[in-house]
Amino acid sequence: MPGPSRVARWCTLLGVLLLSFGCGTDSGAEVAAGRYRLYVEGSVTDTLRGPALLRRQGNEHVGIELGPQDGPGMSIELTSRGGDDNGPAQVRTGRYNVMAAGLRTSSREASLTGALAVLSVAGIQFVGTRGHLSVTRVEEDAVAATLRLEMDGRASGSPGERSVHVTGVLRARAP
């Protein structure tokens, strides 16, 4: 049977491991209202922070703009059930899976619950290929969410394919 000091060392090691896995960069950390934080890892590594705006785009779509229009950041377009002639699209709590950009070609497909995502960072545009945006809270003119995305992109003038993994949190507000 192991001695007390050996048991204490194992318990300490186990505690450190549990804390390190439970306190990752995307463990539900909060951001202020109207702000976002993204962690980009892969062919580009960066942490992006800034304003998060919620925009209605007709009756079928809701847009989320993370960052300045002409700088690094992300644009997300949510397609939502319920957006039709009876009223504007409504964001609901739950998971919005990433859709390939070419999937939304008809009004029937626009009724899917999904997300299109484009990231601009380090002179490269990345497009979401897999992952999800999880909406955790919806208010009249605000949305809180976490995201976990795989994205592919190309740099202008660079023939190589690039990819990144993006995690983050946001609390977008209507202007």
PDB file of C-alpha atoms in Angstrom:
ATOM      1  CA  MET A   1       0.000   0.000   0.000  1.00  0.00           C
ATOM      2  CA  PRO A   2       1.406   3.423  -0.940  1.00  0.00           C
ATOM      3  CA  GLY A   3       2.475   5.778   1.826  1.00  0.00           C
ATOM      4  CA  PRO A   4       0.611   8.991   2.723  1.00  0.00           C
ATOM      5  CA  SER A   5       3.086  11.263   0.898  1.00  0.00           C
ATOM      6  CA  ARG A   6       2.689   9.256  -2.306  1.00  0.00           C
ATOM      7  CA  VAL A   7      -1.123   9.471  -2.090  1.00  0.00           C
ATOM      8  CA  ALA A   8      -0.894  13.222  -1.465  1.00  0.00           C
ATOM      9  CA  ARG A   9       1.293  13.656  -4.568  1.00  0.00           C
ATOM     10  CA  TRP A  10      -1.180  11.692  -6.717  1.00  0.00           C
ATOM     11  CA  CYS A  11      -4.108  13.730  -5.369  1.00  0.00           C
ATOM     12  CA  THR A  12      -2.260  16.977  -6.066  1.00  0.00           C
ATOM     13  CA  LEU A  13      -1.414  15.849  -9.607  1.00  0.00           C
ATOM     14  CA  LEU A  14      -5.020  14.791 -10.225  1.00  0.00           C
ATOM     15  CA  GLY A  15      -6.282  18.157  -8.917  1.00  0.00           C
ATOM     16  CA  VAL A  16      -3.919  20.096 -11.181  1.00  0.00           C
ATOM     17  CA  LEU A  17      -4.989  18.029 -14.205  1.00  0.00           C
ATOM     18  CA  LEU A  18      -8.688  18.534 -13.452  1.00  0.00           C
ATOM     19  CA  LEU A  19      -8.205  22.296 -13.067  1.00  0.00           C
ATOM     20  CA  SER A  20      -6.216  22.590 -16.284  1.00  0.00           C
ATOM     21  CA  PHE A  21      -8.817  20.682 -18.320  1.00  0.00           C
ATOM     22  CA  GLY A  22     -11.733  22.507 -16.701  1.00  0.00           C
ATOM     23  CA  CYS A  23     -10.303  26.015 -17.153  1.00  0.00           C
ATOM     24  CA  GLY A  24      -9.542  26.078 -20.875  1.00  0.00           C
ATOM     25  CA  THR A  25      -9.819  29.123 -23.111  1.00  0.00           C
ATOM     26  CA  ASP A  26     -13.431  28.351 -24.022  1.00  0.00           C
ATOM     27  CA  SER A  27     -14.852  27.286 -20.671  1.00  0.00           C
ATOM     28  CA  GLY A  28     -17.790  29.706 -20.767  1.00  0.00           C
ATOM     29  CA  ALA A  29     -15.820  32.783 -19.717  1.00  0.00           C
ATOM     30  CA  GLU A  30     -17.931  35.909 -19.926  1.00  0.00           C
ATOM     31  CA  VAL A  31     -17.394  39.043 -21.960  1.00  0.00           C
ATOM     32  CA  ALA A  32     -19.066  42.413 -21.496  1.00  0.00           C
ATOM     33  CA  ALA A  33     -22.315  43.216 -23.307  1.00  0.00           C
ATOM     34  CA  GLY A  34     -21.638  44.225 -26.896  1.00  0.00           C
ATOM     35  CA  ARG A  35     -18.194  42.539 -26.950  1.00  0.00           C
ATOM     36  CA  TYR A  36     -16.554  39.313 -28.144  1.00  0.00           C
ATOM     37  CA  ARG A  37     -13.320  37.330 -27.685  1.00  0.00           C
ATOM     38  CA  LEU A  38     -12.022  34.754 -30.199  1.00  0.00           C
ATOM     39  CA  TYR A  39      -9.027  32.421 -29.951  1.00  0.00           C
ATOM     40  CA  VAL A  40      -7.602  31.512 -33.378  1.00  0.00           C
ATOM     41  CA  GLU A  41      -5.159  28.580 -33.609  1.00  0.00           C
ATOM     42  CA  GLY A  42      -3.624  26.817 -36.590  1.00  0.00           C
ATOM     43  CA  SER A  43      -1.918  28.326 -39.642  1.00  0.00           C
ATOM     44  CA  VAL A  44      -2.617  31.699 -37.939  1.00  0.00           C
ATOM     45  CA  THR A  45      -2.601  32.212 -34.171  1.00  0.00           C
ATOM     46  CA  ASP A  46      -4.277  35.251 -32.648  1.00  0.00           C
ATOM     47  CA  THR A  47      -6.693  36.468 -29.983  1.00  0.00           C
ATOM     48  CA  LEU A  48      -9.328  38.870 -31.282  1.00  0.00           C
ATOM     49  CA  ARG A  49     -11.444  41.181 -29.116  1.00  0.00           C
ATOM     50  CA  GLY A  50     -13.818  44.005 -29.895  1.00  0.00           C
ATOM     51  CA  PRO A  51     -17.377  45.125 -30.525  1.00  0.00           C
ATOM     52  CA  ALA A  52     -20.123  42.567 -31.270  1.00  0.00           C
ATOM     53  CA  LEU A  53     -23.165  43.800 -33.202  1.00  0.00           C
ATOM     54  CA  LEU A  54     -26.449  41.988 -33.826  1.00  0.00           C
ATOM     55  CA  ARG A  55     -28.204  42.862 -37.101  1.00  0.00           C
ATOM     56  CA  ARG A  56     -31.515  41.670 -38.559  1.00  0.00           C
ATOM     57  CA  GLN A  57     -31.218  40.894 -42.270  1.00  0.00           C
ATOM     58  CA  GLY A  58     -34.748  40.647 -43.663  1.00  0.00           C
ATOM     59  CA  ASN A  59     -37.152  37.985 -42.481  1.00  0.00           C
ATOM     60  CA  GLU A  60     -34.863  34.982 -42.860  1.00  0.00           C
ATOM     61  CA  HIS A  61     -31.469  35.909 -41.428  1.00  0.00           C
ATOM     62  CA  VAL A  62     -29.762  37.413 -38.422  1.00  0.00           C
ATOM     63  CA  GLY A  63     -26.205  38.721 -38.745  1.00  0.00           C
ATOM     64  CA  ILE A  64     -23.557  38.969 -36.044  1.00  0.00           C
ATOM     65  CA  GLU A  65     -20.580  41.223 -36.756  1.00  0.00           C
ATOM     66  CA  LEU A  66     -17.521  40.692 -34.554  1.00  0.00           C
ATOM     67  CA  GLY A  67     -14.930  43.457 -34.899  1.00  0.00           C
ATOM     68  CA  PRO A  68     -14.591  46.502 -37.132  1.00  0.00           C
ATOM     69  CA  GLN A  69     -15.902  46.289 -40.692  1.00  0.00           C
ATOM     70  CA  ASP A  70     -12.485  46.910 -42.278  1.00  0.00           C
ATOM     71  CA  GLY A  71     -10.293  45.062 -39.761  1.00  0.00           C
ATOM     72  CA  PRO A  72      -9.804  41.609 -38.301  1.00  0.00           C
ATOM     73  CA  GLY A  73     -12.970  39.908 -37.090  1.00  0.00           C
ATOM     74  CA  MET A  74     -15.782  37.557 -38.018  1.00  0.00           C
ATOM     75  CA  SER A  75     -19.141  37.790 -39.759  1.00  0.00           C
ATOM     76  CA  ILE A  76     -21.759  35.188 -38.880  1.00  0.00           C
ATOM     77  CA  GLU A  77     -25.088  34.786 -40.628  1.00  0.00           C
ATOM     78  CA  LEU A  78     -27.693  32.691 -38.823  1.00  0.00           C
ATOM     79  CA  THR A  79     -30.580  31.145 -40.663  1.00  0.00           C
ATOM     80  CA  SER A  80     -33.456  30.596 -38.325  1.00  0.00           C
ATOM     81  CA  ARG A  81     -36.702  28.670 -38.247  1.00  0.00           C
ATOM     82  CA  GLY A  82     -39.664  30.979 -38.088  1.00  0.00           C
ATOM     83  CA  GLY A  83     -38.350  33.636 -40.462  1.00  0.00           C
ATOM     84  CA  ASP A  84     -41.102  33.949 -43.077  1.00  0.00           C
ATOM     85  CA  ASP A  85     -43.832  36.295 -44.264  1.00  0.00           C
ATOM     86  CA  ASN A  86     -45.290  36.285 -40.739  1.00  0.00           C
ATOM     87  CA  GLY A  87     -42.414  38.199 -39.213  1.00  0.00           C
ATOM     88  CA  PRO A  88     -38.649  38.490 -38.780  1.00  0.00           C
ATOM     89  CA  ALA A  89     -36.305  35.612 -38.090  1.00  0.00           C
ATOM     90  CA  GLN A  90     -35.911  34.870 -34.413  1.00  0.00           C
ATOM     91  CA  VAL A  91     -32.721  33.640 -32.817  1.00  0.00           C
ATOM     92  CA  ARG A  92     -33.410  30.894 -30.304  1.00  0.00           C
ATOM     93  CA  THR A  93     -31.192  29.259 -27.716  1.00  0.00           C
ATOM     94  CA  GLY A  94     -29.542  26.125 -28.975  1.00  0.00           C
ATOM     95  CA  ARG A  95     -26.946  24.937 -31.419  1.00  0.00           C
ATOM     96  CA  TYR A  96     -26.483  26.374 -34.911  1.00  0.00           C
ATOM     97  CA  ASN A  97     -24.303  24.035 -36.981  1.00  0.00           C
ATOM     98  CA  VAL A  98     -21.978  25.503 -39.600  1.00  0.00           C
ATOM     99  CA  MET A  99     -23.278  25.201 -43.170  1.00  0.00           C
ATOM    100  CA  ALA A 100     -21.137  25.352 -46.293  1.00  0.00           C
ATOM    101  CA  ALA A 101     -21.735  28.652 -48.113  1.00  0.00           C
ATOM    102  CA  GLY A 102     -23.194  26.964 -51.205  1.00  0.00           C
ATOM    103  CA  LEU A 103     -25.945  25.135 -49.325  1.00  0.00           C
ATOM    104  CA  ARG A 104     -28.287  28.106 -48.977  1.00  0.00           C
ATOM    105  CA  THR A 105     -29.637  28.367 -52.514  1.00  0.00           C
ATOM    106  CA  SER A 106     -33.407  28.205 -52.125  1.00  0.00           C
ATOM    107  CA  SER A 107     -36.063  29.562 -49.792  1.00  0.00           C
ATOM    108  CA  ARG A 108     -36.660  26.023 -48.498  1.00  0.00           C
ATOM    109  CA  GLU A 109     -33.005  25.732 -47.463  1.00  0.00           C
ATOM    110  CA  ALA A 110     -33.099  29.201 -45.896  1.00  0.00           C
ATOM    111  CA  SER A 111     -35.471  27.817 -43.268  1.00  0.00           C
ATOM    112  CA  LEU A 112     -32.716  25.516 -41.943  1.00  0.00           C
ATOM    113  CA  THR A 113     -31.199  26.367 -38.599  1.00  0.00           C
ATOM    114  CA  GLY A 114     -27.548  26.921 -39.384  1.00  0.00           C
ATOM    115  CA  ALA A 115     -24.662  29.374 -39.496  1.00  0.00           C
ATOM    116  CA  LEU A 116     -22.370  30.725 -42.190  1.00  0.00           C
ATOM    117  CA  ALA A 117     -19.117  32.131 -40.785  1.00  0.00           C
ATOM    118  CA  VAL A 118     -16.281  34.131 -42.373  1.00  0.00           C
ATOM    119  CA  LEU A 119     -13.156  35.140 -40.433  1.00  0.00           C
ATOM    120  CA  SER A 120     -10.718  37.842 -41.575  1.00  0.00           C
ATOM    121  CA  VAL A 121      -7.349  37.824 -39.830  1.00  0.00           C
ATOM    122  CA  ALA A 122      -3.718  38.415 -40.893  1.00  0.00           C
ATOM    123  CA  GLY A 123      -4.762  39.241 -44.475  1.00  0.00           C
ATOM    124  CA  ILE A 124      -6.536  35.895 -44.901  1.00  0.00           C
ATOM    125  CA  GLN A 125     -10.239  35.111 -45.184  1.00  0.00           C
ATOM    126  CA  PHE A 126     -11.332  31.816 -43.654  1.00  0.00           C
ATOM    127  CA  VAL A 127     -14.734  30.184 -44.216  1.00  0.00           C
ATOM    128  CA  GLY A 128     -16.393  27.907 -41.648  1.00  0.00           C
ATOM    129  CA  THR A 129     -16.435  24.245 -42.684  1.00  0.00           C
ATOM    130  CA  ARG A 130     -17.355  22.424 -39.462  1.00  0.00           C
ATOM    131  CA  GLY A 131     -18.416  23.271 -35.950  1.00  0.00           C
ATOM    132  CA  HIS A 132     -21.169  25.213 -34.254  1.00  0.00           C
ATOM    133  CA  LEU A 133     -22.351  28.372 -32.550  1.00  0.00           C
ATOM    134  CA  SER A 134     -24.213  27.656 -29.296  1.00  0.00           C
ATOM    135  CA  VAL A 135     -26.638  30.427 -28.385  1.00  0.00           C
ATOM    136  CA  THR A 136     -26.892  30.421 -24.595  1.00  0.00           C
ATOM    137  CA  ARG A 137     -29.074  33.477 -23.995  1.00  0.00           C
ATOM    138  CA  VAL A 138     -31.461  35.555 -26.105  1.00  0.00           C
ATOM    139  CA  GLU A 139     -32.876  38.932 -25.130  1.00  0.00           C
ATOM    140  CA  GLU A 140     -34.966  41.355 -27.196  1.00  0.00           C
ATOM    141  CA  ASP A 141     -31.937  43.010 -28.829  1.00  0.00           C
ATOM    142  CA  ALA A 142     -29.041  40.846 -27.633  1.00  0.00           C
ATOM    143  CA  VAL A 143     -27.580  37.361 -28.040  1.00  0.00           C
ATOM    144  CA  ALA A 144     -24.964  35.534 -25.942  1.00  0.00           C
ATOM    145  CA  ALA A 145     -23.150  32.563 -27.461  1.00  0.00           C
ATOM    146  CA  THR A 146     -20.042  30.416 -27.564  1.00  0.00           C
ATOM    147  CA  LEU A 147     -18.524  29.070 -30.746  1.00  0.00           C
ATOM    148  CA  ARG A 148     -16.213  26.305 -31.856  1.00  0.00           C
ATOM    149  CA  LEU A 149     -15.361  26.302 -35.576  1.00  0.00           C
ATOM    150  CA  GLU A 150     -13.006  24.702 -38.072  1.00  0.00           C
ATOM    151  CA  MET A 151     -12.277  27.110 -40.932  1.00  0.00           C
ATOM    152  CA  ASP A 152     -10.383  26.934 -44.237  1.00  0.00           C
ATOM    153  CA  GLY A 153      -8.898  29.840 -46.169  1.00  0.00           C
ATOM    154  CA  ARG A 154      -6.359  31.178 -48.623  1.00  0.00           C
ATOM    155  CA  ALA A 155      -4.091  34.182 -48.386  1.00  0.00           C
ATOM    156  CA  SER A 156      -4.161  36.509 -51.363  1.00  0.00           C
ATOM    157  CA  GLY A 157      -1.159  35.699 -53.519  1.00  0.00           C
ATOM    158  CA  SER A 158      -0.435  32.482 -51.588  1.00  0.00           C
ATOM    159  CA  PRO A 159      -1.180  29.134 -53.278  1.00  0.00           C
ATOM    160  CA  GLY A 160      -1.172  27.114 -50.036  1.00  0.00           C
ATOM    161  CA  GLU A 161      -4.333  25.975 -48.284  1.00  0.00           C
ATOM    162  CA  ARG A 162      -4.623  27.144 -44.676  1.00  0.00           C
ATOM    163  CA  SER A 163      -6.898  26.191 -41.799  1.00  0.00           C
ATOM    164  CA  VAL A 164      -7.653  27.377 -38.282  1.00  0.00           C
ATOM    165  CA  HIS A 165      -9.624  26.263 -35.238  1.00  0.00           C
ATOM    166  CA  VAL A 166     -11.585  29.108 -33.626  1.00  0.00           C
ATOM    167  CA  THR A 167     -13.175  29.122 -30.171  1.00  0.00           C
ATOM    168  CA  GLY A 168     -14.747  32.050 -28.429  1.00  0.00           C
ATOM    169  CA  VAL A 169     -17.539  33.860 -26.639  1.00  0.00           C
ATOM    170  CA  LEU A 170     -19.742  36.767 -27.639  1.00  0.00           C
ATOM    171  CA  ARG A 171     -22.517  39.001 -26.350  1.00  0.00           C
ATOM    172  CA  ALA A 172     -23.797  40.791 -29.450  1.00  0.00           C
ATOM    173  CA  ARG A 173     -26.178  43.750 -29.115  1.00  0.00           C
ATOM    174  CA  ALA A 174     -28.291  45.570 -31.662  1.00  0.00           C
ATOM    175  CA  PRO A 175     -26.963  49.053 -32.517  1.00  0.00           C
TER     176      PRO A 175
END
